[in-house]
PDB file of N, CA and C in Angstrom:
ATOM      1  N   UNK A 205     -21.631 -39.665   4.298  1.00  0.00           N
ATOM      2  CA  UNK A 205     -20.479 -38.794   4.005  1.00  0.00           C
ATOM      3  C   UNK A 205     -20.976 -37.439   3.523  1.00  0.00           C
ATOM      4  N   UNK A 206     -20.653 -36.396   4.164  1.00  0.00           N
ATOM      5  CA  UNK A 206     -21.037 -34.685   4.010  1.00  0.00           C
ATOM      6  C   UNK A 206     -20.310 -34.438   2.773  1.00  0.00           C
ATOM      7  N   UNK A 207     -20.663 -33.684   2.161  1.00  0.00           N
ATOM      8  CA  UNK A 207     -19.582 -32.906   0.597  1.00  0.00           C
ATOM      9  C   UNK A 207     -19.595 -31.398   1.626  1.00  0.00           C
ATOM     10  N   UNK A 208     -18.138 -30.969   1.616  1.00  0.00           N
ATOM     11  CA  UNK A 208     -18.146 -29.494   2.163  1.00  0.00           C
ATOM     12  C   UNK A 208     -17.715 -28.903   0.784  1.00  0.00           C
ATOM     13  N   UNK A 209     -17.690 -27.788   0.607  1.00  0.00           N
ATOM     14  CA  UNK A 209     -17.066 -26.822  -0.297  1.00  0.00           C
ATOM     15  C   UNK A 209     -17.310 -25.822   0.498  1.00  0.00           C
ATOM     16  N   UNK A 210     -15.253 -25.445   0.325  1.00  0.00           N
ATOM     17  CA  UNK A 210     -14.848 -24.791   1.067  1.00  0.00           C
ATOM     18  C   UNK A 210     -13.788 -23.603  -0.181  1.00  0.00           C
ATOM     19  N   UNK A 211     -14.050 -22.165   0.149  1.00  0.00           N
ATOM     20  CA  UNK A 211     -13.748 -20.920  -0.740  1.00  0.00           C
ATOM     21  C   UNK A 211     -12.371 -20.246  -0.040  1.00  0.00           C
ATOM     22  N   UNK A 212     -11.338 -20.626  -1.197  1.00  0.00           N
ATOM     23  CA  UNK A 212     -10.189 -19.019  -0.665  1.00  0.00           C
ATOM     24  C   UNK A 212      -9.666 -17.946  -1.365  1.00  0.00           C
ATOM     25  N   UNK A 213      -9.785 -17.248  -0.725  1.00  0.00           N
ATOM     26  CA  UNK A 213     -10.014 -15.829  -0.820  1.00  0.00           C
ATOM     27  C   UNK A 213      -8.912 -14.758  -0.901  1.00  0.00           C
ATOM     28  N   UNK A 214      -8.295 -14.047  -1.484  1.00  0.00           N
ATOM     29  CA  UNK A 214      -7.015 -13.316  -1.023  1.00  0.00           C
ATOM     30  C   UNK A 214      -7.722 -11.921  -1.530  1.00  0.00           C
ATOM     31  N   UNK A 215      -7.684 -11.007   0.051  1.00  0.00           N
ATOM     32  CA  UNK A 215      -8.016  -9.477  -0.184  1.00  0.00           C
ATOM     33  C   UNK A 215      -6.504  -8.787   0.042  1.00  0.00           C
ATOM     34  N   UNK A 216      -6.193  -7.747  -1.393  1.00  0.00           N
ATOM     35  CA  UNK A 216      -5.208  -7.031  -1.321  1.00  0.00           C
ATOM     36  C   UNK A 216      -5.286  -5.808  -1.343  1.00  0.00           C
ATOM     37  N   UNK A 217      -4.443  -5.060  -1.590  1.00  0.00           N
ATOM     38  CA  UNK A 217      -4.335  -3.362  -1.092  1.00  0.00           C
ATOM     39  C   UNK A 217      -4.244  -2.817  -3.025  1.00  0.00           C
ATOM     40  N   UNK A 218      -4.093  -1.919  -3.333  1.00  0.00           N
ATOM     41  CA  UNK A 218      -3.966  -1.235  -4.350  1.00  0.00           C
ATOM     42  C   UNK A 218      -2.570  -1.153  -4.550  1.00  0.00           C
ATOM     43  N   UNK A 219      -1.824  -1.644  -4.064  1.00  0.00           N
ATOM     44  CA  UNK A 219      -0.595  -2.185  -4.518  1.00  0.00           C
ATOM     45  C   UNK A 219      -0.243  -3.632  -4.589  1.00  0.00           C
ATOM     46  N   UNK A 220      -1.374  -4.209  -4.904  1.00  0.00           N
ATOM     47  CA  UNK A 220      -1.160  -5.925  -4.789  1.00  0.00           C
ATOM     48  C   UNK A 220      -0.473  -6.189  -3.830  1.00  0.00           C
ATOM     49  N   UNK A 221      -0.138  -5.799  -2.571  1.00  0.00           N
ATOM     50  CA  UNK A 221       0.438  -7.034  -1.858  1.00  0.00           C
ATOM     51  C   UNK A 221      -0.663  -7.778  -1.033  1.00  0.00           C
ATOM     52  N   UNK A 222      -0.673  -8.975  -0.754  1.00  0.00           N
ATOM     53  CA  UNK A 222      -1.232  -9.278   0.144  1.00  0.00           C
ATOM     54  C   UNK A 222      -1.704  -9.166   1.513  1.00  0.00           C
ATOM     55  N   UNK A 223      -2.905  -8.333   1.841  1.00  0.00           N
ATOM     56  CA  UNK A 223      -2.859  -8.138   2.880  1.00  0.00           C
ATOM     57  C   UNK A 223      -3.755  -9.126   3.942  1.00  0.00           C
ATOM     58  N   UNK A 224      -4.578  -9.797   3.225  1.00  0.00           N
ATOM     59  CA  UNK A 224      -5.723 -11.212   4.185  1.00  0.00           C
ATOM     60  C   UNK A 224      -6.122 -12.282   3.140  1.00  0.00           C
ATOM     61  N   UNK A 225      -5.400 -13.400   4.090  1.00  0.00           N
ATOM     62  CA  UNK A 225      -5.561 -14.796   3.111  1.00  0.00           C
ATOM     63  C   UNK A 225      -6.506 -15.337   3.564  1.00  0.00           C
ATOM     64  N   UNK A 226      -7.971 -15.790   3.412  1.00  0.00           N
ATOM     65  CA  UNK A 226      -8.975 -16.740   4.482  1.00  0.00           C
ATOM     66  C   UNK A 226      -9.403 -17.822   3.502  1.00  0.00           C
ATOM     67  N   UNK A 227     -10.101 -19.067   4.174  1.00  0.00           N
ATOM     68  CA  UNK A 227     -10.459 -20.175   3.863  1.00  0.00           C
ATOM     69  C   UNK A 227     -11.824 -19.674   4.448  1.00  0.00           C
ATOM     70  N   UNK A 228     -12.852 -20.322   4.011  1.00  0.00           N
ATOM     71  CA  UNK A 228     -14.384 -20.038   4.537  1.00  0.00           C
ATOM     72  C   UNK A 228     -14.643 -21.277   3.638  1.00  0.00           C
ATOM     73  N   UNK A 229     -16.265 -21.396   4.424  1.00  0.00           N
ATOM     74  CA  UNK A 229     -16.759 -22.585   3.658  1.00  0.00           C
ATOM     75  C   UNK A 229     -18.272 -22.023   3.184  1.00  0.00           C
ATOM     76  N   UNK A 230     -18.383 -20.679   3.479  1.00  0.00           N
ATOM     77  CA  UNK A 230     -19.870 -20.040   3.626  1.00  0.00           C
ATOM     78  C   UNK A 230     -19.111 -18.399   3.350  1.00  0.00           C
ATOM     79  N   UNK A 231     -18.957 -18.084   1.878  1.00  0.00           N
ATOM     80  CA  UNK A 231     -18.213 -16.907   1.887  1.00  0.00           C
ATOM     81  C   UNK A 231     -19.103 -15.581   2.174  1.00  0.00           C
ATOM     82  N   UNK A 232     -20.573 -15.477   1.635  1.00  0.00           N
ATOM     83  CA  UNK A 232     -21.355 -14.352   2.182  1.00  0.00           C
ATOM     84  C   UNK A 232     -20.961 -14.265   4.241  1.00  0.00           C
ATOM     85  N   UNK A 233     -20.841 -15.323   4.702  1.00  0.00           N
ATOM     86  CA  UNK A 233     -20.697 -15.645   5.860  1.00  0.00           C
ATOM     87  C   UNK A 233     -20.032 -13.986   6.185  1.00  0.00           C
ATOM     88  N   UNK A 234     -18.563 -14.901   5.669  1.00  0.00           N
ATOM     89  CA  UNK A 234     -17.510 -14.192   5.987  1.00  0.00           C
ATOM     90  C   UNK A 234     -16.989 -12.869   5.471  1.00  0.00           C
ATOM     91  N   UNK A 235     -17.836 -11.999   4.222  1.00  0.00           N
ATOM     92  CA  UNK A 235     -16.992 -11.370   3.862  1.00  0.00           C
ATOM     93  C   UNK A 235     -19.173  -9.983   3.451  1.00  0.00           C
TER      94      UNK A 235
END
């Protein structure tokens, strides 16, 4: 049995709204 750990992430604008929600499991990966 694998253990994943998996990272989420919310990048917003300077007005807090939400602008990108992602799941990654390798966040240098992704960001």
């Amino acid at each position: 049995m694998t253990n994943h750990n998996y990272y989420v992430y919310i990048l917003t604008n300077w007005n807090n709204k939400v602008m990108y929600i992602g799941v990654t499991n390798n966040l240098k990966r992704r960001i």
